[in-house]
Coordinates of C-alpha atoms in Angstrom, one line a residue:
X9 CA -20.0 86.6 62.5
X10 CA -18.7 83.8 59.8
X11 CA -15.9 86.0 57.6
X12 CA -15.0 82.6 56.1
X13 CA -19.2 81.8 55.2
X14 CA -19.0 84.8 53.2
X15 CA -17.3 82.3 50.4
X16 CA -20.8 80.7 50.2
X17 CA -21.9 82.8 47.2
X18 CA -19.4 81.4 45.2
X19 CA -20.2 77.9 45.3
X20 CA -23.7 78.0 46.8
X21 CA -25.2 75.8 44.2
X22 CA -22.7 73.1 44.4
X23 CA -24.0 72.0 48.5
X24 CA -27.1 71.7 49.5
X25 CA -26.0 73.2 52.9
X26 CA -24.4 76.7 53.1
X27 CA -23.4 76.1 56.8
X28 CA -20.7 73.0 55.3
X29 CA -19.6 74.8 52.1
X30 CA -16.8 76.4 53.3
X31 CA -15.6 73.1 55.5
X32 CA -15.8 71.4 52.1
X33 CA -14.2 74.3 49.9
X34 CA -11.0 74.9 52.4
X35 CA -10.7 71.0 53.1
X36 CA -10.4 70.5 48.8
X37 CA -8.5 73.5 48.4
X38 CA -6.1 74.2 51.0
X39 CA -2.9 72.2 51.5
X40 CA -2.1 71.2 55.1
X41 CA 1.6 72.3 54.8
X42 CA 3.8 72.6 58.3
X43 CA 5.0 76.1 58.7
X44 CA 8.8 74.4 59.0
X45 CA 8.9 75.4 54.9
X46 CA 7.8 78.8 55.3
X47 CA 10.3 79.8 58.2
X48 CA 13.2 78.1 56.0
X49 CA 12.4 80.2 52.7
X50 CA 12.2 83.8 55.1
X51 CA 15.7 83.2 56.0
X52 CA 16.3 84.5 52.7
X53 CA 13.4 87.0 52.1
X54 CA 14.1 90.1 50.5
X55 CA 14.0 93.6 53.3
X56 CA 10.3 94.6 54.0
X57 CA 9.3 97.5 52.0
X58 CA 6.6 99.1 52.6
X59 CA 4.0 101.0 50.6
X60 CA 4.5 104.4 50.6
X61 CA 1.2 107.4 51.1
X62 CA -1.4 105.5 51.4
X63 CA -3.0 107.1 54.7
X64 CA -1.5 110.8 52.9
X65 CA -4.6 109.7 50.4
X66 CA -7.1 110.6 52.4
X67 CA -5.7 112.7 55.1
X68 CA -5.5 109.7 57.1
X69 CA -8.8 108.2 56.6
X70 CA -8.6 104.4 55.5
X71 CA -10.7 102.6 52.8
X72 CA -9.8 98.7 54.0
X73 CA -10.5 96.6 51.5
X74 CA -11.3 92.7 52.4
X75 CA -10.1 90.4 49.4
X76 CA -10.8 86.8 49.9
X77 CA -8.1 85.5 47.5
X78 CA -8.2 82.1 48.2
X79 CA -12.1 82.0 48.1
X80 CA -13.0 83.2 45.2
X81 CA -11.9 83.7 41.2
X82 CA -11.7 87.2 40.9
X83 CA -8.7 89.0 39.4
X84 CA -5.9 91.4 41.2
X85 CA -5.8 92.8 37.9
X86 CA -9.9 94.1 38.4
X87 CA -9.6 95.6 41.3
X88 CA -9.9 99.5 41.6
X89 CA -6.4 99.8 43.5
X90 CA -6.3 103.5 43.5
X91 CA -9.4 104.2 46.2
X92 CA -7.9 101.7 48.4
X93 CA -5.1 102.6 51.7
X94 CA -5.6 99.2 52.8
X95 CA -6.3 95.5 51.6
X96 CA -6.6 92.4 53.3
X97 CA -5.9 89.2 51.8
X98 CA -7.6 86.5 53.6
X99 CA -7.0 83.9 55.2
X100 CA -4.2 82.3 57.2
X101 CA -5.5 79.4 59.5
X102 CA -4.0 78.7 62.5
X103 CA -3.4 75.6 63.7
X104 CA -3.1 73.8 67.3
X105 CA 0.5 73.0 67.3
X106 CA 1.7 76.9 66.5
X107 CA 1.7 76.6 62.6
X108 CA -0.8 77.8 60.1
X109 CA -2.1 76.5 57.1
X110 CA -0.4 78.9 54.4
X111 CA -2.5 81.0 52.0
X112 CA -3.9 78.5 48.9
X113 CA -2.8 81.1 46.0
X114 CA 0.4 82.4 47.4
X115 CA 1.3 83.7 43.9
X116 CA -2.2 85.9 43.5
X117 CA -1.4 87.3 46.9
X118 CA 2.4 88.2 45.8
X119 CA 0.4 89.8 42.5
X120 CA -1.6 92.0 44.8
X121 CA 1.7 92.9 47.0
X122 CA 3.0 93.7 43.7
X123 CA 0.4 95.8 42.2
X124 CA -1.2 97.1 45.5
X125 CA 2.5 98.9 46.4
X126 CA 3.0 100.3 43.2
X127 CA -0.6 101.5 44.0
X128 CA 0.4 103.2 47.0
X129 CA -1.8 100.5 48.8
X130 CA -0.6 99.1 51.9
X131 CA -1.2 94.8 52.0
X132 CA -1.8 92.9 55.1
X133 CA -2.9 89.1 55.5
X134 CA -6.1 87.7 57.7
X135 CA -5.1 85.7 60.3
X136 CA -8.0 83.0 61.6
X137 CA -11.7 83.8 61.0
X138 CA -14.7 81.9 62.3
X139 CA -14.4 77.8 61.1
X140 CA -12.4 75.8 59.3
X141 CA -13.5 72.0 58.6
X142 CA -16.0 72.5 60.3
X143 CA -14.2 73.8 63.8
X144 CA -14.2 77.1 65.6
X145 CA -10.9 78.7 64.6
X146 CA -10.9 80.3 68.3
X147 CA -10.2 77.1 69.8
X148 CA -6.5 77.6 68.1
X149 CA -6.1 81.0 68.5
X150 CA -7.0 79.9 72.6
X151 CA -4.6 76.7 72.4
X152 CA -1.7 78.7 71.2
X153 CA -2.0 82.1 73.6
X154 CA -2.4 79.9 76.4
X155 CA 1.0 78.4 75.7
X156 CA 3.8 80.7 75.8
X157 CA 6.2 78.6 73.7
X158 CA 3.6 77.8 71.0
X159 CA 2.8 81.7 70.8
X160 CA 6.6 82.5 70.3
X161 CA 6.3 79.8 67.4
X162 CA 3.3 81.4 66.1
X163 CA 4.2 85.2 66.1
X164 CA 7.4 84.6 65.1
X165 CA 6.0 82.4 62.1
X166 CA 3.9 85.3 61.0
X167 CA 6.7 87.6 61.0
X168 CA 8.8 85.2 59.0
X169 CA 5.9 84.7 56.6
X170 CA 5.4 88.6 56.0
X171 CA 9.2 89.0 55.7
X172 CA 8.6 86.3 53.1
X173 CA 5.9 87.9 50.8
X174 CA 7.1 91.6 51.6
X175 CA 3.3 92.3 53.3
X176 CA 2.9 95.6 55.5
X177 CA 1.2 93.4 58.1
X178 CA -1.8 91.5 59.6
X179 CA -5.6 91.5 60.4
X180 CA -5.4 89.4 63.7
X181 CA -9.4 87.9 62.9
X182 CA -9.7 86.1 66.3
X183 CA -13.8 85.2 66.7
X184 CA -14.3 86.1 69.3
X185 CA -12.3 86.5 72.5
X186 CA -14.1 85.5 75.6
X187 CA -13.7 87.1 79.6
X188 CA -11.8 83.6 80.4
X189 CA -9.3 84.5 77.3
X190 CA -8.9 87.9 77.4
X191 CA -5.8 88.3 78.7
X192 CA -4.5 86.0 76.9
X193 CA -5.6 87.6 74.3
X194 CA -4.1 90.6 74.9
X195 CA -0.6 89.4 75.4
X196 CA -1.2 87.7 71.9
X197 CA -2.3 91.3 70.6
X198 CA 1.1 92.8 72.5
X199 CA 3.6 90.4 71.3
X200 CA 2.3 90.3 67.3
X201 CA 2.7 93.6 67.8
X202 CA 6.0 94.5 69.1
X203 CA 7.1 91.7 66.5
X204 CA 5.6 92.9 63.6
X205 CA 6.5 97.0 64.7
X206 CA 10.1 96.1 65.1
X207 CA 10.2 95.2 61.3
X208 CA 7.7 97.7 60.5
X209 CA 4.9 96.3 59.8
X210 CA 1.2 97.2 61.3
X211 CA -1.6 94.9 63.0
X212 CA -5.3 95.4 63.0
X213 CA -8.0 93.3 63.8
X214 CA -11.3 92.8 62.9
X215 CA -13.8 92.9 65.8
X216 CA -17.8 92.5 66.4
X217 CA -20.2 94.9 66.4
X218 CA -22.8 95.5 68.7
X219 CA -26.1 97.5 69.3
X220 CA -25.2 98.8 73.3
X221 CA -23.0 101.8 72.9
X222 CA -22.2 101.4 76.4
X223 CA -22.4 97.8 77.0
X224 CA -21.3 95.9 74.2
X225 CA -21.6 91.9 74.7
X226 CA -18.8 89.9 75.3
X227 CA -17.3 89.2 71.8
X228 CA -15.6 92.9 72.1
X229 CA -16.2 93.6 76.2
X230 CA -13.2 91.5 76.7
X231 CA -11.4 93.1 74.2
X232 CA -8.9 94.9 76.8
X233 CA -8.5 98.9 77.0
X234 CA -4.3 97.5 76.4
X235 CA -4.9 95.1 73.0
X236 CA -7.2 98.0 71.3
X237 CA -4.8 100.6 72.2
X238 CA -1.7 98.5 70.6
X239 CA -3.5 97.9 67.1
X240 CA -3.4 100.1 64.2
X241 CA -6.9 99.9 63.8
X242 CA -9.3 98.3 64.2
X243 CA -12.5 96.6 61.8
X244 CA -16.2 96.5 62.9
X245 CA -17.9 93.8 61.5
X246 CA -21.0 95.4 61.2
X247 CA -22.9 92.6 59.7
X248 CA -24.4 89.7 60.6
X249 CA -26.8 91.1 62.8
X250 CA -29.3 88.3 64.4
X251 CA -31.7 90.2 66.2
X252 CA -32.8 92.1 63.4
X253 CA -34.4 91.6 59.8
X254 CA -31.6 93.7 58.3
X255 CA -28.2 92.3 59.0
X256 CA -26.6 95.7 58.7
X257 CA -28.8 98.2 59.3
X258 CA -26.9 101.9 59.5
X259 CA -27.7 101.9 63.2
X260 CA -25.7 98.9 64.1
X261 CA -22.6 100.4 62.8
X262 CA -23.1 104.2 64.3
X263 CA -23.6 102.8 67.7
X264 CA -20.9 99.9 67.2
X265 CA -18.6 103.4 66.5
X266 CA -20.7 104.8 69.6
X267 CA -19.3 102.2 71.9
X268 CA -15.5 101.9 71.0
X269 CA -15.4 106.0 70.8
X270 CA -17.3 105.9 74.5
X271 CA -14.3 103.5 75.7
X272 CA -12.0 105.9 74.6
X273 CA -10.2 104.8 71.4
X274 CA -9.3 107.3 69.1
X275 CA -11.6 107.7 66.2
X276 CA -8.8 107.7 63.9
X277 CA -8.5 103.9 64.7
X278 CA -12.4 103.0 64.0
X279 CA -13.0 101.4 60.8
X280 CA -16.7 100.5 59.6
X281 CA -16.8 97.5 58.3
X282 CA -19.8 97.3 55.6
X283 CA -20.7 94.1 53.3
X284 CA -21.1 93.5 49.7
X285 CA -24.1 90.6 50.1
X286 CA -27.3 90.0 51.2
X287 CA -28.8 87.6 54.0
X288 CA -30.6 85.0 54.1
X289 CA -29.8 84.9 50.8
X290 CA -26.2 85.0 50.8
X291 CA -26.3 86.6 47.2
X292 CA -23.5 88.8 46.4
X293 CA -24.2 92.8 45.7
X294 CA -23.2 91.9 41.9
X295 CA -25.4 88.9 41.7
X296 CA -28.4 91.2 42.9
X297 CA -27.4 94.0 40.4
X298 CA -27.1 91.3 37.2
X299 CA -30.9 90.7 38.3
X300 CA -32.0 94.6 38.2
X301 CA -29.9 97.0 38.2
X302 CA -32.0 99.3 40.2
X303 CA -31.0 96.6 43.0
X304 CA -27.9 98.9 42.9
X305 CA -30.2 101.9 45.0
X306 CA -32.1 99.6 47.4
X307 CA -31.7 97.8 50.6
X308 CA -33.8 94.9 50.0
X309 CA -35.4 92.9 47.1
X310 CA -37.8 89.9 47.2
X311 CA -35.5 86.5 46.0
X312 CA -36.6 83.8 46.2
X313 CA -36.3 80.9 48.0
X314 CA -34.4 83.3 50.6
X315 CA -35.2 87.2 50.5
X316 CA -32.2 89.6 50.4
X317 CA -31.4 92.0 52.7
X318 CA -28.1 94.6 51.9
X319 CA -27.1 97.6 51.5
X320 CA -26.9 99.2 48.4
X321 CA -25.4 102.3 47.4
X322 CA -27.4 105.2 49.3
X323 CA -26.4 103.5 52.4
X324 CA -23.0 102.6 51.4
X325 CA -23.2 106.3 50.8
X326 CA -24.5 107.1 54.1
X327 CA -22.4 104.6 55.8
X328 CA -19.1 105.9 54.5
X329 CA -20.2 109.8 55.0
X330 CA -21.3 108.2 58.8
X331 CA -17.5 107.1 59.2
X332 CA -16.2 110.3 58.0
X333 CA -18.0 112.5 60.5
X334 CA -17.3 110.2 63.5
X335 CA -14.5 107.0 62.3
X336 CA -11.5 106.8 60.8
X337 CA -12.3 104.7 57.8
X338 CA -14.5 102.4 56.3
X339 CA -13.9 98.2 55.4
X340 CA -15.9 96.7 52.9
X341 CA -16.2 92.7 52.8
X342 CA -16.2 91.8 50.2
X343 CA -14.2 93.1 47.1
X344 CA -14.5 90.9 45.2
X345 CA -18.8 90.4 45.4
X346 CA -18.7 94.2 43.4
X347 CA -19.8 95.2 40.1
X348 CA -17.3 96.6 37.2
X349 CA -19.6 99.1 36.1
X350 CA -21.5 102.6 37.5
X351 CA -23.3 100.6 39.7
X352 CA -19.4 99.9 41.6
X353 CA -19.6 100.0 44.8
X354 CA -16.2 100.4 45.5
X355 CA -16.0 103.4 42.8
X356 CA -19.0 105.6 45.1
X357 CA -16.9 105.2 48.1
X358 CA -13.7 106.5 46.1
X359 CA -15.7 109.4 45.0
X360 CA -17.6 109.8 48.5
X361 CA -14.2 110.0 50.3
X362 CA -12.4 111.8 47.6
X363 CA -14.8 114.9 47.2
X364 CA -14.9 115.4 50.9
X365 CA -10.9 115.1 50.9
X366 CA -10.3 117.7 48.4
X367 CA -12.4 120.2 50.8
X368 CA -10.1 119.9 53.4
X369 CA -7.7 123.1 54.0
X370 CA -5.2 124.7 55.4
X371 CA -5.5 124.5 59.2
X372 CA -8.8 121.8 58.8
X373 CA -8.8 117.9 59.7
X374 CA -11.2 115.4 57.6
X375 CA -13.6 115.1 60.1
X376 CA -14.4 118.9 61.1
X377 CA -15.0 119.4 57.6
X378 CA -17.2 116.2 57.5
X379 CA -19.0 117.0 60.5
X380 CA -20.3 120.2 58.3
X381 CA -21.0 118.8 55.4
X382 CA -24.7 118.4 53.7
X383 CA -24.9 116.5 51.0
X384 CA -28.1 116.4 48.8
X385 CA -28.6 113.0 46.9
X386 CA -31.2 113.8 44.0
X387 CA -33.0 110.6 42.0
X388 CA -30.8 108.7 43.7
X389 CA -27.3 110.7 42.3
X390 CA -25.5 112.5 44.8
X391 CA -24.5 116.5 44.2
X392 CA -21.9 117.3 44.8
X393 CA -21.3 121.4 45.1
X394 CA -18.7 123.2 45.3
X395 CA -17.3 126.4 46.9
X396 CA -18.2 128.6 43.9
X397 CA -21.8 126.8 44.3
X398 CA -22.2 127.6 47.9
X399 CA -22.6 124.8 50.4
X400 CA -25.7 123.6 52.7
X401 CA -25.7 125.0 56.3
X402 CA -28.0 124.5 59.2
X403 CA -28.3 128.2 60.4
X404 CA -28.5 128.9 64.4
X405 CA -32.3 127.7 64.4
X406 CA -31.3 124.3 63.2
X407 CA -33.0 125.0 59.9
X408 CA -30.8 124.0 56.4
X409 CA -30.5 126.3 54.4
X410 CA -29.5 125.4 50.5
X411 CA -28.3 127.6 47.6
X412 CA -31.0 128.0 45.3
X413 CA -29.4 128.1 41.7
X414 CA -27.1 125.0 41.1
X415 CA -29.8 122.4 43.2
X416 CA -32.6 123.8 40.9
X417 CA -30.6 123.8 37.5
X418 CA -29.9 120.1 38.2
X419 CA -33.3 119.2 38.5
X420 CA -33.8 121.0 35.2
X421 CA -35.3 124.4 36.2
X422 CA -34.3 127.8 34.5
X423 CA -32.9 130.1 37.0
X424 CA -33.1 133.4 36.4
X425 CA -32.2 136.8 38.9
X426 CA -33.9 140.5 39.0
X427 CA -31.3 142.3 41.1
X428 CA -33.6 145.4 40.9
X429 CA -36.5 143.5 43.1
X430 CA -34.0 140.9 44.4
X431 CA -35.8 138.2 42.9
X432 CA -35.2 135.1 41.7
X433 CA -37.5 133.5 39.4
X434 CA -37.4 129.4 38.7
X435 CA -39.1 127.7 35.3
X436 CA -39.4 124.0 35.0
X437 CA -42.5 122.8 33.0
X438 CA -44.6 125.5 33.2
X439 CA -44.3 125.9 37.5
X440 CA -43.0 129.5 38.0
X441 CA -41.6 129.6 41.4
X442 CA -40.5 133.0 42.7
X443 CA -38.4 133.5 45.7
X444 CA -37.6 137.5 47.2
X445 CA -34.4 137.9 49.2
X446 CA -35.4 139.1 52.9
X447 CA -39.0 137.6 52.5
X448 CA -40.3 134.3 54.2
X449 CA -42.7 133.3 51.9
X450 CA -42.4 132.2 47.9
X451 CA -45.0 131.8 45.2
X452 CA -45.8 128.7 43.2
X453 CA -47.6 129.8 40.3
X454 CA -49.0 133.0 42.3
X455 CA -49.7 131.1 44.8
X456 CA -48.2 132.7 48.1
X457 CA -46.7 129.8 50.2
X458 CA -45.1 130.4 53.7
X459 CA -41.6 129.3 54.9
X460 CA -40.3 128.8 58.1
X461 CA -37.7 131.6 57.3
X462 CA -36.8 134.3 54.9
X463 CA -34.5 133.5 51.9
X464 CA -30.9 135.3 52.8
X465 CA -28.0 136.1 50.6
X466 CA -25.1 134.8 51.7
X467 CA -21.3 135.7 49.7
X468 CA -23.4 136.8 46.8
X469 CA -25.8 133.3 46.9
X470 CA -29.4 133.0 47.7
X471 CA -30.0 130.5 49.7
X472 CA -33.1 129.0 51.2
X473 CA -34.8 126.4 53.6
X474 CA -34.2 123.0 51.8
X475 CA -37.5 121.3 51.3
X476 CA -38.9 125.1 50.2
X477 CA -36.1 125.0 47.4
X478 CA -38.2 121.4 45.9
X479 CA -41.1 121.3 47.1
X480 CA -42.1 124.0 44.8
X481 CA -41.7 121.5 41.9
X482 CA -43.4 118.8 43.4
X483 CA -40.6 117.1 45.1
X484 CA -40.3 115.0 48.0
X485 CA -37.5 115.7 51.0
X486 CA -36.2 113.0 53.1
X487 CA -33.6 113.8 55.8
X488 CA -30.9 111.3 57.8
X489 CA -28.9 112.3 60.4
X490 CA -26.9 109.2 60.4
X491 CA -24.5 110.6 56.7
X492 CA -26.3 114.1 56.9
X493 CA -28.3 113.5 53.7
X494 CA -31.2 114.8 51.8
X495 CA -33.0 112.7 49.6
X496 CA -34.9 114.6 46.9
X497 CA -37.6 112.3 45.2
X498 CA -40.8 113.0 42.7

């Protein structure tokens, strides 16, 4: 899974090839400075501070957000700082001897320390990716572990660079370890991380995903029970997929969660990663939205000379609800392919995370109250209810059960109740639907229509089975299990 390709959208029109692009972008961009430099200047770096609440957002639930600096043009100044715990600027390269080529904009990533901290947003640095000029960055990463002196050079280097640009730590993007460098591997993983923790500073890494919850392929299988334990976190590429049309289809990243919570991590360290582009296509979610914006509420349009496959907001959606229930936060790759306007995709996951966040009380964690949440998404605009509304349930038989009034009134119906017959009585152009408390049926237009159970009052609400609440009206009902959504269509 290319990290580094992602760049392609930027300068796709320039090469005829999107597999060289990025060999020629980093070979005219990037300076092939010795790390000597670097090590010299963090002799006199200033303390590390970190950033301070960030995982307090959220009640410890991250929004990582992936920020290819040195790829593309876009502002630190545009970015929505606020919904973010975490961003990673990307990338450093390592190289055979021990050093790393530096960061190509050092002064936009010392911007975005700036401006992310005072944002309460923590900063940490990608470390390798997939190629650079055209070679594997793993045969580095695999030169360097297998040497203990040139790993002390290298660890020590990237603590001296952090110290340097006052980051909170790294995203260790090693693609991928294999069963013949996995240990190596992990004492890599072990030693950044004792490094780094001794000045305070975390380390994740960014891992592949994989369709065998119990199995997963190599890439992450020789991962070691030890190196996922020591990281922070860690970040599922869920993207990329080869052996399906849709490179990142919902169910590669809930059984990608499926394996690593099956191995035992904690789910507080699970992050689902999620992109912001289409493939084969390579276009960026922005690109696709400046052609339609009703691009912004599918998964696929019809481009030419390459179709595009991505996921657009009700998967986002789903995706990020997904993480809540099971995960401990969602990365999106990235930030900088977004829009600036409603369509955001970055602004739905702020709102996503932050109206499930302020349900949380006294004595609840984010996920129990995830796990229980319904959410009803109607023409494609989520609703969002609140206590006072009443809140979907599934009752014992499994059924869900909806209040009636505020899910009517927002598809425009009239709502009116006869506490004499217990009766509630909906008007929307000219249907006349009629709902009794205690009785399992309703009429449409005096038209008796069953239901698989009897509307109840529950805390003073009526509530009732949700596709008898629309289908009344005409509307269409779609469930998923994945973000526990109703979709409500006519």
């Amino acid at each position: 899974m290319d990290k580094n390709s992602k760049g392609k959208g930027v300068l796709r029109n320039l090469k005829s090839c999107g597999h060289i692009m990025l060999v020629l972008f980093w070979a005219v961009t990037l300076t092939l400075t010795a790390f000597g430099s670097t090590a010299a200047q963090a002799q006199t770096a200033q303390p590390h501070k970190q950033a301070k609440g960030s995982l307090e957002k959220y009640h410890g639930f991250r929004v990582v957000g992936y920020y290819s600096g040195d790829l593309f043009d876009q502002p630190v100044a545009d970015l929505q700082l606020p919904v973010y715990t975490h961003i990673i600027y990307g990338f450093l390269i390592p190289q055979a001897d021990g050093s790393f080529i530096p960061l190509a904009k050092p002064d936009k990533l010392r911007e975005l320390v700036e401006k992310g901290h005072a944002a309460g947003v923590k900063i940490f640095v990608a470390v390798g990716g997939y190629t650079h000029q055209g070679e594997p960055v793993v045969n580095n990463f695999e030169r360097i572990a297998a040497d203990p002196e040139l790993l002390e050079k290298f660890t020590q280097g990237l603590v001296d660079y952090a110290q340097e640009y006052n980051i909170d730590g790294y995203d260790l993007d090693w693609e991928s370890p294999t069963y013949t460098s996995s240990e190596s591997h992990e004492q890599t993983v072990l030693l950044l991380k004792a490094k780094l923790a001794a000045q305070g500073m975390g380390l994740s890494a960014s891992v592949n995903g994989t369709r065998d919850p119990l199995n997963g392929w190599e890439a992450i299988a020789a991962i070691t029970d030890q190196a996922a334990e020591a990281l922070d976190f860690i970040n599922l590429m869920c993207y990329d997929l080869q052996s399906d049309v849709h490179h990142s289809p919902i169910f590669f990243g809930d059984l990608s969660v499926d394996y690593w919570l099956n191995r035992g991590l904690a789910p507080e360290k699970i992050v689902l990663g999620m992109p912001l582009y289409a493939r084969p296509s390579w276009l960026q979610y922005r690109e696709l939205i400046a052609l339609d914006r009703e691009n912004a509420y599918r998964d696929y349009v019809a481009t030419q000379p390459l179709e595009s496959y991505y996921n657009g907001l009700p998967t986002l959606r789903e995706k990020t609800l997904l993480a809540m229930r099971k995960a401990g936060g969602v990365m999106i790759f990235d930030i900088n392919e977004d829009t600036k306007d409603e369509t955001s995709a970055i602004a739905m996951i702020g709102q996503t995370v932050g109206k499930l966040t302020e349900q949380v009380g006294p004595g609840q964690n984010l996920r129990e109250v995830c796990e229980n949440n319904i959410l009803l998404v109607i023409h494609q605009q989520p609703l969002w209810l609140s206590v006072a509304d009443g809140r979907p349930f599934i009752d014992e038989a499994g059924r869900i059960l909806v209040p009636v009034r505020k899910p009517l009134e927002t598809i425009g119906a009239v709502v009116t109740y006869d506490g004499k017959t217990k009766t509630i009585t909906a008007v929307k152009d000219g249907d006349v639907v009629k709902i009794t408390i205690g009785q399992s049926d309703l009429s449409v237009n005096g038209r008796i229509v069953p239901m698989d159970t009897a509307a109840v009052m529950v805390e003073g609400r009526t509530y009732l089975p949700l596709r008898a609440v629309f289908t009344g009206f005409g509307y269409h009902v779609d469930w998923s299990d994945y973000g526990r959504v109703a979709y409500i269509t006519k």
